[in-house]
mmCIF file of C-alpha atoms in Angstrom:
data_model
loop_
_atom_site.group_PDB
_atom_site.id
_atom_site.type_symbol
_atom_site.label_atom_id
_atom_site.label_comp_id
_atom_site.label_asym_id
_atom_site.label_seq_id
_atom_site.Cartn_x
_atom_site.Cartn_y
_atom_site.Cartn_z
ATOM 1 C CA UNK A 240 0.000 0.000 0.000
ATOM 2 C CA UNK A 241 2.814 2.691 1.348
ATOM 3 C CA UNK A 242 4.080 1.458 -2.492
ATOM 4 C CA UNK A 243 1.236 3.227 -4.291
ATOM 5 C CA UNK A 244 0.856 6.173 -2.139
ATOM 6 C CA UNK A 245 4.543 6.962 -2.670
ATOM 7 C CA UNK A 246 4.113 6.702 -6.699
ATOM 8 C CA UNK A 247 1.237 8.543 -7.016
ATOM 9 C CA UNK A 248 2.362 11.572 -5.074
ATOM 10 C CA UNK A 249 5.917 11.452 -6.322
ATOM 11 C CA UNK A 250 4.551 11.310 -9.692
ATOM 12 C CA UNK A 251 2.203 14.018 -8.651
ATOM 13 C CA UNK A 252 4.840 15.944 -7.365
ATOM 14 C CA UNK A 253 7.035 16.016 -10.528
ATOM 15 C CA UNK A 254 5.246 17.050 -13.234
ATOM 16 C CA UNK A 255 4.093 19.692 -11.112
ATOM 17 C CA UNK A 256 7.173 21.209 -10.717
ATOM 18 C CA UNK A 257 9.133 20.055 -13.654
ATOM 19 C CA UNK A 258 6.050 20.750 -16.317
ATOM 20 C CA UNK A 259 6.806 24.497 -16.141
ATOM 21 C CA UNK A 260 10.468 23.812 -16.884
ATOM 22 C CA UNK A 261 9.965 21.161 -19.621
ATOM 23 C CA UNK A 262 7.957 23.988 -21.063
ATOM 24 C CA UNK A 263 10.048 27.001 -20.905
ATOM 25 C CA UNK A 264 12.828 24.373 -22.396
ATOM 26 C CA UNK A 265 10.403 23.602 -25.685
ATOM 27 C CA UNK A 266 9.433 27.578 -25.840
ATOM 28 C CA UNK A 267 13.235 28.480 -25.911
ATOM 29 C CA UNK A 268 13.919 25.768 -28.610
ATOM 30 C CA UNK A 269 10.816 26.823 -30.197
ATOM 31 C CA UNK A 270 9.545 23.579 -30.689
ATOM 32 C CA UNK A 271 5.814 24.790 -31.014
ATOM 33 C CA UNK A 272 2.297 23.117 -32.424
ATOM 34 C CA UNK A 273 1.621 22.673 -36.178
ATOM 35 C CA UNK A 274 -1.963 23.340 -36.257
ATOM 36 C CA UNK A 275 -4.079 22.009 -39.123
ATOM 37 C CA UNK A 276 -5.484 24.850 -41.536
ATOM 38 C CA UNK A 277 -8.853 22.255 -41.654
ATOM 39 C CA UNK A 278 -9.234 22.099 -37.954
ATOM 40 C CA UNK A 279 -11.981 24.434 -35.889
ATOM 41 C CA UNK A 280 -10.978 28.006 -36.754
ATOM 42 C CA UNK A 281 -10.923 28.517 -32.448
ATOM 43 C CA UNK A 282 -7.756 26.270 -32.809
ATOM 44 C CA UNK A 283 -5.671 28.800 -34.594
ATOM 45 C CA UNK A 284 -4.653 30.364 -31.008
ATOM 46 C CA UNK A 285 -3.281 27.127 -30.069
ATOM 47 C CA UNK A 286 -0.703 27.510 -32.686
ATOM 48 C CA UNK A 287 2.903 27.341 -31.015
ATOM 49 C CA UNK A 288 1.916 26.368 -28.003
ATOM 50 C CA UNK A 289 4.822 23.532 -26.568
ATOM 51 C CA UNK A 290 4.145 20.321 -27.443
ATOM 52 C CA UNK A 291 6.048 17.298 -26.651
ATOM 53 C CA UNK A 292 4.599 17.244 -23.064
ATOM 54 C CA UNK A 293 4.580 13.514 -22.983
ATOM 55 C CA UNK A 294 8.271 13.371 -22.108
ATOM 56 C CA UNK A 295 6.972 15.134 -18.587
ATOM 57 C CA UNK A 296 5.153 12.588 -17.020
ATOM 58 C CA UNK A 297 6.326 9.600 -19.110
ATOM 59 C CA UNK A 298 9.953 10.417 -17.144
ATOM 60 C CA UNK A 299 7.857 11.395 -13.763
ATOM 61 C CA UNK A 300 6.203 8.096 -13.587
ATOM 62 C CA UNK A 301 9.692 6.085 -14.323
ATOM 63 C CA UNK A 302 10.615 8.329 -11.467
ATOM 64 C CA UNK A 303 8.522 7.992 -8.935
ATOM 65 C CA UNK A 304 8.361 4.225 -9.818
ATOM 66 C CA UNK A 305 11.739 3.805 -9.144
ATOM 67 C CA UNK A 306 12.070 5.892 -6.224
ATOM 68 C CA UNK A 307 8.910 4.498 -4.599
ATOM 69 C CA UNK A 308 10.583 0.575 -4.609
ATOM 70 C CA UNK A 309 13.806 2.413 -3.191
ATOM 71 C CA UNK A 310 11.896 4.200 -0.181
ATOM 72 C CA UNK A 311 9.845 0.754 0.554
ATOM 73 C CA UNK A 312 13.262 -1.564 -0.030
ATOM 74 C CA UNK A 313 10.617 -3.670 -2.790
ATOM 75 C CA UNK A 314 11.618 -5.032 -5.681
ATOM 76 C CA UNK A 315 10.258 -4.554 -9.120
ATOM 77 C CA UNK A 316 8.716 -7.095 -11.022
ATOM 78 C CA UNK A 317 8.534 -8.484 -14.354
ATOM 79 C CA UNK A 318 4.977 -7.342 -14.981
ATOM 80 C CA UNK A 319 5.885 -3.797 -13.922
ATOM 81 C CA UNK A 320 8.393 -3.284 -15.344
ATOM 82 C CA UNK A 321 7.346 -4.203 -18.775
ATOM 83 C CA UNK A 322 4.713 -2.225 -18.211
ATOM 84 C CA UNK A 323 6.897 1.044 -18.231
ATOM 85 C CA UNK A 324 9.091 -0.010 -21.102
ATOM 86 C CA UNK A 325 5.850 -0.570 -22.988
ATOM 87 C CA UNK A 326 4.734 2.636 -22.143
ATOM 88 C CA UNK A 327 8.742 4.666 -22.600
ATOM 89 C CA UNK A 328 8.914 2.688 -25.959
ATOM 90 C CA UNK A 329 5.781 4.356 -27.522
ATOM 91 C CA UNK A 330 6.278 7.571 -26.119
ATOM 92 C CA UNK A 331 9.990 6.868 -28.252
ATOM 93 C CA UNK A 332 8.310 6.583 -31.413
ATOM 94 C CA UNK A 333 5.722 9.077 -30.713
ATOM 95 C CA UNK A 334 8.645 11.889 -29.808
ATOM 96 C CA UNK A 335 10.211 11.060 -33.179
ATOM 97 C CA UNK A 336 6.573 11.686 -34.756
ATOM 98 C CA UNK A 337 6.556 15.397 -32.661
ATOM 99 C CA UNK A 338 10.294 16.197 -33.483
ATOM 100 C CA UNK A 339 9.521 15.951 -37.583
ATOM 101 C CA UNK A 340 6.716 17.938 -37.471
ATOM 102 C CA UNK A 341 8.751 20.235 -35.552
ATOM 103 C CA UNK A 342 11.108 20.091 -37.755
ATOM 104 C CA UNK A 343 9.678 19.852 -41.155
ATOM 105 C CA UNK A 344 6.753 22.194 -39.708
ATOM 106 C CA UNK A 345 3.837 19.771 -40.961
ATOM 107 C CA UNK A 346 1.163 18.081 -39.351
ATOM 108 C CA UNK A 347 2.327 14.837 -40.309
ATOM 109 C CA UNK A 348 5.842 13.874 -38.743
ATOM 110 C CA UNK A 349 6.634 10.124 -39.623
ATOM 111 C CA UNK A 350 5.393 8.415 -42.231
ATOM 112 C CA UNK A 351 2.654 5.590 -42.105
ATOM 113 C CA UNK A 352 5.118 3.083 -42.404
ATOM 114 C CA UNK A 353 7.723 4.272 -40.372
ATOM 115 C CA UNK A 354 5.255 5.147 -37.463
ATOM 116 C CA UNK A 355 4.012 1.407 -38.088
ATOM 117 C CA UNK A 356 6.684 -0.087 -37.699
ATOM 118 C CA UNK A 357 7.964 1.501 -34.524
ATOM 119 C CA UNK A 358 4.688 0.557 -33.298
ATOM 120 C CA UNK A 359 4.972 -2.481 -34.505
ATOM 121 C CA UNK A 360 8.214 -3.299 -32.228
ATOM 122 C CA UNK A 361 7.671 -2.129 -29.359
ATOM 123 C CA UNK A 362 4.655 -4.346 -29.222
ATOM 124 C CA UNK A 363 5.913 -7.349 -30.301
ATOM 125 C CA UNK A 364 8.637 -6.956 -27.744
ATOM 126 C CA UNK A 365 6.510 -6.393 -25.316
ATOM 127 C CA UNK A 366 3.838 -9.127 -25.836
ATOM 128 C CA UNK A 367 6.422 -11.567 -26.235
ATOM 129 C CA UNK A 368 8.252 -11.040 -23.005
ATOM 130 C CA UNK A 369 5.195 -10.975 -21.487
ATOM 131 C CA UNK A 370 5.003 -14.935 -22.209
ATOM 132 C CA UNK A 371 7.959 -15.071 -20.502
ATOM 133 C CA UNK A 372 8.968 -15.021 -16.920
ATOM 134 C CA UNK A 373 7.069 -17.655 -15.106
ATOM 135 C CA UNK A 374 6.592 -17.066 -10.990
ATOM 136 C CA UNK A 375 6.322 -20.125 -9.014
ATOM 137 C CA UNK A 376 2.800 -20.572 -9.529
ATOM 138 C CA UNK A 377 3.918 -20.566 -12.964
ATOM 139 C CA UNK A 378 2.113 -17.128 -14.003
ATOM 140 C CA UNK A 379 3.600 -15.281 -16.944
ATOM 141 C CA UNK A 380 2.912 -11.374 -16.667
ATOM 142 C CA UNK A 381 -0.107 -12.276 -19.417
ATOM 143 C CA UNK A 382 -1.680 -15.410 -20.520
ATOM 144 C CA UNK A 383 -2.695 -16.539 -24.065
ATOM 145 C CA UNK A 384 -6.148 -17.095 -23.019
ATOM 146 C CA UNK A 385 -8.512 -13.917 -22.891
ATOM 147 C CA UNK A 386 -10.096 -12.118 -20.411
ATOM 148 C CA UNK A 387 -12.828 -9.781 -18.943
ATOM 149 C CA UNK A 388 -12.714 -9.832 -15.345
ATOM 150 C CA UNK A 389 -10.530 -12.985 -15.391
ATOM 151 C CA UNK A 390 -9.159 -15.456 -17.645
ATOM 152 C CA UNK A 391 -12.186 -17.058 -19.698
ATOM 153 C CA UNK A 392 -12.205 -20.124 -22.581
ATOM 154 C CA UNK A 393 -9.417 -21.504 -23.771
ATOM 155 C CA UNK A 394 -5.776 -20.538 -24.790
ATOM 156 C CA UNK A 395 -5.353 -18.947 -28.250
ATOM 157 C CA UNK A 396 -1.607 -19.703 -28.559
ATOM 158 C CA UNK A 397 1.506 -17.610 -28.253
ATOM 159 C CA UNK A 398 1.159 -16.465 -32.182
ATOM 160 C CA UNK A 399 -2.924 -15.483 -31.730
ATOM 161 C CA UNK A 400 -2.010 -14.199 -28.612
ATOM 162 C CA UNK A 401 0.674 -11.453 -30.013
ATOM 163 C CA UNK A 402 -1.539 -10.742 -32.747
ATOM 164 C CA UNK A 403 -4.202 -9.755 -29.989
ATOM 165 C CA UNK A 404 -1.815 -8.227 -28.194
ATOM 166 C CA UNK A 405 -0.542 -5.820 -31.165
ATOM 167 C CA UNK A 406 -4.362 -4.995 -31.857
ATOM 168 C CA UNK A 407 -4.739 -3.689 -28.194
ATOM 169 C CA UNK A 408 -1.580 -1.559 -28.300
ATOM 170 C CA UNK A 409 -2.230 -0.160 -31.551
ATOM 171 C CA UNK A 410 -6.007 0.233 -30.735
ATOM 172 C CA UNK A 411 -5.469 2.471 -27.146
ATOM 173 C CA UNK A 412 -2.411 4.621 -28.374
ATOM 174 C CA UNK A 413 -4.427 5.863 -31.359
ATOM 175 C CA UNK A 414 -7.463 5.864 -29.615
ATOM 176 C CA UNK A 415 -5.835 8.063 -26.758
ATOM 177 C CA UNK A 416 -4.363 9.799 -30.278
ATOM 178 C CA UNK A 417 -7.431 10.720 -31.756
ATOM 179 C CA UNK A 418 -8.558 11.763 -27.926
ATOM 180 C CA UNK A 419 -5.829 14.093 -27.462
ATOM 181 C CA UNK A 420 -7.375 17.228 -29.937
ATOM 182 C CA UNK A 421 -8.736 19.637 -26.530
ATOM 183 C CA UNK A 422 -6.901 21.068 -23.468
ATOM 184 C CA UNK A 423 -7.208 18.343 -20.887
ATOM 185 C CA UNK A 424 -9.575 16.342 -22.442
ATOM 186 C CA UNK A 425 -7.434 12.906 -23.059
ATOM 187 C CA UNK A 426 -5.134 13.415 -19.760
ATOM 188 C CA UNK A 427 -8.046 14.073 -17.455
ATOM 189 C CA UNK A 428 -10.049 10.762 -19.382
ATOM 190 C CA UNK A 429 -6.444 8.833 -18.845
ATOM 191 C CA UNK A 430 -6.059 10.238 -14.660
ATOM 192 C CA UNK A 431 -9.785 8.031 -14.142
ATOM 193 C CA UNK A 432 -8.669 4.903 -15.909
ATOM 194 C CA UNK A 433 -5.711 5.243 -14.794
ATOM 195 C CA UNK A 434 -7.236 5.336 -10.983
ATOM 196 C CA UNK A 435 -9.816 2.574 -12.066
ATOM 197 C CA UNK A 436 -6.271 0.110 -12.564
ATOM 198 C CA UNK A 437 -4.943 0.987 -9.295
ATOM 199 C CA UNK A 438 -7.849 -0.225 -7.330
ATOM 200 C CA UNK A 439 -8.052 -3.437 -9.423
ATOM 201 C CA UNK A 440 -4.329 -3.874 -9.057
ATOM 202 C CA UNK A 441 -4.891 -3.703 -5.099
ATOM 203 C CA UNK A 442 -8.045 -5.696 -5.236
ATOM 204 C CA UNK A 443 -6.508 -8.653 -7.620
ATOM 205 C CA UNK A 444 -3.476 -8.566 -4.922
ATOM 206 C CA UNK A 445 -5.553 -8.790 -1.741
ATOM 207 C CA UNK A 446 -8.108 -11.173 -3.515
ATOM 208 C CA UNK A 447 -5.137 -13.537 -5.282
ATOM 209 C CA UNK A 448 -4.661 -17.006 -5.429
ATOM 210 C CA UNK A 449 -1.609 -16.985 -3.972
ATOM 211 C CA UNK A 450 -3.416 -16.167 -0.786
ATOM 212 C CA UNK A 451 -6.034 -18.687 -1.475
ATOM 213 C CA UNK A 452 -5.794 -19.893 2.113
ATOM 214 C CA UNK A 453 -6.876 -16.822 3.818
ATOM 215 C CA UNK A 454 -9.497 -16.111 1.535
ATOM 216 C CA UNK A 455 -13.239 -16.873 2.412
ATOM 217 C CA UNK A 456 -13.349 -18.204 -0.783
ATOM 218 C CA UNK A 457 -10.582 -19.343 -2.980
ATOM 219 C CA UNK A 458 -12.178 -20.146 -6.196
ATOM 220 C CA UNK A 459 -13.073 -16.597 -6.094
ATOM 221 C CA UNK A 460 -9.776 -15.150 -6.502
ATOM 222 C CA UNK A 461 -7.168 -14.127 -9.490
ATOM 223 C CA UNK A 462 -4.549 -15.508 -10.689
ATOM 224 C CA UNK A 463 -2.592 -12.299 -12.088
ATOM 225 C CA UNK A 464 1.585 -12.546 -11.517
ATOM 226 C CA UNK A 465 2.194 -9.075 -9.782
ATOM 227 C CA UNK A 466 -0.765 -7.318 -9.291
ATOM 228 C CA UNK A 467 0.300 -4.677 -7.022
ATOM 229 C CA UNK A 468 3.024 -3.870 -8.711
ATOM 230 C CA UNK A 469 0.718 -2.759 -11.279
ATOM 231 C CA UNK A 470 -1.325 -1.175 -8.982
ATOM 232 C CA UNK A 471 2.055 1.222 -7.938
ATOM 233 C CA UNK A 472 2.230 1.889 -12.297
ATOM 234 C CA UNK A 473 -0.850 3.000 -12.676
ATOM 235 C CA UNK A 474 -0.788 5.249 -9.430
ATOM 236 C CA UNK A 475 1.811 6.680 -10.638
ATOM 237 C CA UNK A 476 1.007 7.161 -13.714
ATOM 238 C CA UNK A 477 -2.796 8.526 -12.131
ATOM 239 C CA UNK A 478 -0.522 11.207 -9.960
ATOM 240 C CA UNK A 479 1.889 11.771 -13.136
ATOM 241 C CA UNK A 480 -0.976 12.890 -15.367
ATOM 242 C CA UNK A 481 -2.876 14.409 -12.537
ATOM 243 C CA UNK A 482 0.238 17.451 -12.025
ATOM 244 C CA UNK A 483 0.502 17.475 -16.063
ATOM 245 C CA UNK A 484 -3.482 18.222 -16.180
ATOM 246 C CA UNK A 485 -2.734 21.607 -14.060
ATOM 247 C CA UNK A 486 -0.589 22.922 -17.056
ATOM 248 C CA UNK A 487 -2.869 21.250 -20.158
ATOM 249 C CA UNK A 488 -5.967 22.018 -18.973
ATOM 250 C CA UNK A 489 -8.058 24.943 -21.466
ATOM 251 C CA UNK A 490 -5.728 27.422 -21.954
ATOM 252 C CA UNK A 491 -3.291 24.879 -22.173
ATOM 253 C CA UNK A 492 0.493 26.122 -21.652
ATOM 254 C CA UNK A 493 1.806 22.537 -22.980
ATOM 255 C CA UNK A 494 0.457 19.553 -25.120
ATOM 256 C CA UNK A 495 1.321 16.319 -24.419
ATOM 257 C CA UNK A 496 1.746 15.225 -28.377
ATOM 258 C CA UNK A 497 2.028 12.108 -29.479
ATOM 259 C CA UNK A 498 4.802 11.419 -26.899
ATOM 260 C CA UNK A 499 2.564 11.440 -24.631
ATOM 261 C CA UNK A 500 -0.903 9.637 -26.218
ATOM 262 C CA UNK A 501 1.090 7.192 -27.755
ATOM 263 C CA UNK A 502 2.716 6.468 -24.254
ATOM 264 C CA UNK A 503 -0.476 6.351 -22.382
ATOM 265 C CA UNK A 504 -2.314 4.576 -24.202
ATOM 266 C CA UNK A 505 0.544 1.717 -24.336
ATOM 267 C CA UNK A 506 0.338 2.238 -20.946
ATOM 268 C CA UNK A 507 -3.509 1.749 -20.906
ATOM 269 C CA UNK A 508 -2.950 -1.514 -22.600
ATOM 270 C CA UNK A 509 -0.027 -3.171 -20.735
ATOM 271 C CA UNK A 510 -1.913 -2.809 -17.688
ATOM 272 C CA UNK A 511 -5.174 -4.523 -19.018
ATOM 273 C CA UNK A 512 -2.914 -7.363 -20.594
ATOM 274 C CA UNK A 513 -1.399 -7.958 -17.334
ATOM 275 C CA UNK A 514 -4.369 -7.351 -15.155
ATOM 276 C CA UNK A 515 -6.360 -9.969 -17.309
ATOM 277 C CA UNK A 516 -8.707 -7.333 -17.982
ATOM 278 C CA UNK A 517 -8.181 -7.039 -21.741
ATOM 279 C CA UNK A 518 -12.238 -6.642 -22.814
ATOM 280 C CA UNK A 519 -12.940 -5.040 -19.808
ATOM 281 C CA UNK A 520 -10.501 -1.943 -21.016
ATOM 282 C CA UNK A 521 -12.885 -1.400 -23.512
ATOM 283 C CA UNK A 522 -15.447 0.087 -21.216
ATOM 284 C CA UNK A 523 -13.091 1.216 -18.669
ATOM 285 C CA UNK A 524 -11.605 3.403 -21.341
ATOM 286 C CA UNK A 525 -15.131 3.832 -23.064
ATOM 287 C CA UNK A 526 -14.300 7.542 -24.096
ATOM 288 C CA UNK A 527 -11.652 6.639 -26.319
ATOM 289 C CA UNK A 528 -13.567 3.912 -27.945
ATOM 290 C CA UNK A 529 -16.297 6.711 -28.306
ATOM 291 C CA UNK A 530 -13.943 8.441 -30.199
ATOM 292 C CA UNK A 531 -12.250 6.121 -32.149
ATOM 293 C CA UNK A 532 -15.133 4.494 -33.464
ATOM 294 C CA UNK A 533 -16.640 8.153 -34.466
ATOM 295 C CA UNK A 534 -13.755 8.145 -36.575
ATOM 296 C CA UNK A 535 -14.084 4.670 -38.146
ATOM 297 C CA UNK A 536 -18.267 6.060 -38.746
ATOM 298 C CA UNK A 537 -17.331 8.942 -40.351
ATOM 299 C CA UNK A 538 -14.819 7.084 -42.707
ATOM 300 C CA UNK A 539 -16.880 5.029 -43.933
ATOM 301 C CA UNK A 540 -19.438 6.603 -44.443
ATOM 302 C CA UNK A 541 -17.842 9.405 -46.897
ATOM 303 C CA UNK A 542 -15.887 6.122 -48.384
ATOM 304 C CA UNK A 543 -19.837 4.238 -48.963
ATOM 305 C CA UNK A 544 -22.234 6.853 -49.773
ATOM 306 C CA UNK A 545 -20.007 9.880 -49.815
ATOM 307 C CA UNK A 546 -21.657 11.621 -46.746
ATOM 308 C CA UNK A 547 -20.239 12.226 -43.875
ATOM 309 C CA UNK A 548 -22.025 11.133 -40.367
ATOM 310 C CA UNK A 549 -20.496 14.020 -38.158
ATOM 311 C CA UNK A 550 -19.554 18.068 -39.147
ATOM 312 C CA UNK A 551 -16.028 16.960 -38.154
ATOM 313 C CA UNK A 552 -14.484 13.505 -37.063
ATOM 314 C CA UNK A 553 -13.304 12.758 -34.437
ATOM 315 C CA UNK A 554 -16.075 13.302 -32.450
ATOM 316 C CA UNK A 555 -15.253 16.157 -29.887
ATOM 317 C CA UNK A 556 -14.787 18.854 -32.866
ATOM 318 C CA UNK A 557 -18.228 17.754 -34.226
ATOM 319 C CA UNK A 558 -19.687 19.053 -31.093
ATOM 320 C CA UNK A 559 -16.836 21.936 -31.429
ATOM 321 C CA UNK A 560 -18.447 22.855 -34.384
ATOM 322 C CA UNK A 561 -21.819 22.758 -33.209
ATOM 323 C CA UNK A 562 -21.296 26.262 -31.492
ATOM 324 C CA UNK A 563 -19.893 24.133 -28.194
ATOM 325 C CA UNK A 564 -17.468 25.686 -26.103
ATOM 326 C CA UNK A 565 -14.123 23.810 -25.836
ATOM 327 C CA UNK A 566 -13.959 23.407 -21.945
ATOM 328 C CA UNK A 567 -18.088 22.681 -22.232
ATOM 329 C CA UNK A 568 -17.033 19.456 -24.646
ATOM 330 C CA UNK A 569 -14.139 18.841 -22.236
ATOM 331 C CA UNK A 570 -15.584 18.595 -19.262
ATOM 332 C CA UNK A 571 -19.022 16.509 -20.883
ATOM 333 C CA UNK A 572 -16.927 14.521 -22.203
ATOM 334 C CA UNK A 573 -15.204 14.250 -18.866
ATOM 335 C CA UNK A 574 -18.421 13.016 -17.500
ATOM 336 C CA UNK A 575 -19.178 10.407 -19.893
ATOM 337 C CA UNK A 576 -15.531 8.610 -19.086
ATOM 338 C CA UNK A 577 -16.434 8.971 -15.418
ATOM 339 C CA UNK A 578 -19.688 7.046 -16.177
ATOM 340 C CA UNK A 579 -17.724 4.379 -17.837
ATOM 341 C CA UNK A 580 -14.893 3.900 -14.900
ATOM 342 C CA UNK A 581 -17.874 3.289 -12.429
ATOM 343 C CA UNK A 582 -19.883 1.313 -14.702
ATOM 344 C CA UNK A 583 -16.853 -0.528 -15.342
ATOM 345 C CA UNK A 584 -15.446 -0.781 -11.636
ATOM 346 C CA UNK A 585 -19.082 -1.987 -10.916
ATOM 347 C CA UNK A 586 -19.008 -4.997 -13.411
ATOM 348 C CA UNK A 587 -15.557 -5.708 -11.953
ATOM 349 C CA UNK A 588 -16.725 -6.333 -8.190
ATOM 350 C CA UNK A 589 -19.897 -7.782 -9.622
ATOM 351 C CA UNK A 590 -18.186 -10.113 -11.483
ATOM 352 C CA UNK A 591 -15.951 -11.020 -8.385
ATOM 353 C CA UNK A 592 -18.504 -10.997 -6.245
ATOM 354 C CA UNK A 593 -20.748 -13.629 -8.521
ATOM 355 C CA UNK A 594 -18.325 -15.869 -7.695
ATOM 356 C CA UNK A 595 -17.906 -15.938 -3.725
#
């Protein structure tokens, strides 16, 4: 427990202090927003503001990781750990993305294929190692057969399993992507699922198998490798995005790019792979799935009939364009993720609690 206090406020902590810096840093360098010329005309301000924010609380929660297994003399596990490097290795290939359109001054920084591919191998690498690593119960960090609440059916095999893996990754970080287009909107929607994961972590840990003999019941229990370890991530990744929300929120003085989405929602998906929670993600993080699929509607239908569904895809700068205010569409929006955490926490303990 004194674990994921410690993370969360050190993660807190940093960002709120070392936000301001990382931005007067970018603003010296000049490394500034591109802003779309077809975007909502309210957007122009935005143009220059410092982006590349991710690199803020990506290094704050490696931080305050570390530092909170060094102040409670615990260990770090597989499970957490790959977590992180799941979560550092797409914030990599989303700070290349940033520093080309920096650069180059576009909105596009890598292309497709490049972007891909980085993508691409950082999840591999991460969904194979995750196979690996075997505790004495002989749990791997994830398993090869899916999940909701807890492991269901059978296993789909190491090869279906990366494949699955890679389609989670790839879904979150552009989901969080496609999120990230108002001040606050996909960092405060990331600080409640991030919050959701650190109460599951500490519930899968005090309700695991390994403890089956204390337990009331122990075929109502989980049989996840480290849970609290990922319980001490995602708090500090919570408190990490929490301090970063004081400087992105509307007017935002930083963005966190696609360092940042990219990383978070890696992040997002690491801990539902290792949680065993992979379908239940998908409510947990309802607003980006929202999103994502507005973006998949709108698609295609201009690519069927040639009409499009929404004024503007993704979804947010429909309502943008509907004469909404942006922190009115943030903080709705806001609401509606809030609705999915507790619908989603709910399902968790039902689900749990079916079974005692």
């Amino acid at each position: 427990m004194r674990q994921i206090l410690f993370a969360g406020a050190i993660g807190l902590f940093l960002t709120l202090i070392g936000t301001p810096l990382l931005i007067k840093l970018l603003a010296r360098k000049g490394y500034g927003q591109f802003i779309r010329d077809d975007g909502p005309r309210t957007h122009g301000s935005k143009k220059g503001t410092p982006t590349m924010g991710g690199i803020s609380f990506i290094l704050a929660t490696l931080i305050a990781y570390a530092l909170a297994k060094v102040i409670t003399g615990e260990d770090p596990t597989f499970s957490g750990v790959l977590v992180l490097f799941l979560m550092a290795g797409m914030g990599l290939v989303g700070f290349l993305d940033d520093y080309i359109k920096i650069v180059k001054q576009r909105s596009l920084g890598l292309r497709a294929k490049a972007k891909m591919a980085g993508q691409l191998i950082v999840g591999i690498a991460f969904a194979v190692l995750s196979l690996q690593f075997a505790d004495a119960r002989g749990n791997t960090p994830a398993s090869t057969r899916l999940s909701f609440i807890t492991d269901f059916g059978w296993s789909i095999g190491p090869v279906l399993f990366v494949i699955w893996a890679l389609f989670m990754i790839l879904a979150m970080s552009n989901g969080v992507n496609l999120t990230d287009g108002l001040d606050g909107l996909a960092t405060g929607a990331s600080v409640m699922v991030f919050g959701a994961y650190t109460f599951i972590g500490l519930w899968q840990f005090q309700e695991s198998c390994a403890n089956a003999v204390t337990l009331t019941n122990p075929n109502a229990c989980f049989e996840v490798r480290d849970p609290l370890d990922l319980a001490v991530v995602a708090s500090a990744l919570m408190g990490a995005c929490f301090g970063f929300l004081w400087w992105n929120t509307s007017p935002a003085k930083i963005f966190m790019g696609d360092t940042g989405s990219l990383a978070l929602g890696g992040a997002l998906a690491g801990l539902a792979i290792c949680s065993r929670t992979e379908f239940l993600l998908a409510l947990l993080g309802g607003l980006f799935v929202l999103i994502t699929m507005s973006v998949v509607i709108q698609v295609g239908s201009f690519r069927m009939t040639g009409k499009r569904v929404f004024r503007m895809a993704p979804l947010q700068h429909h309502f943008e364009l509907k004469g909404w205010s942006e922190v009115l569409v943030v903080v709705r929006f806001w609401i509606i993720q809030g609705m999915c955490v507790i619908v989603g926490l709910g399902l968790f303990y039902a689900g749990w609690a079916a079974d005692k």
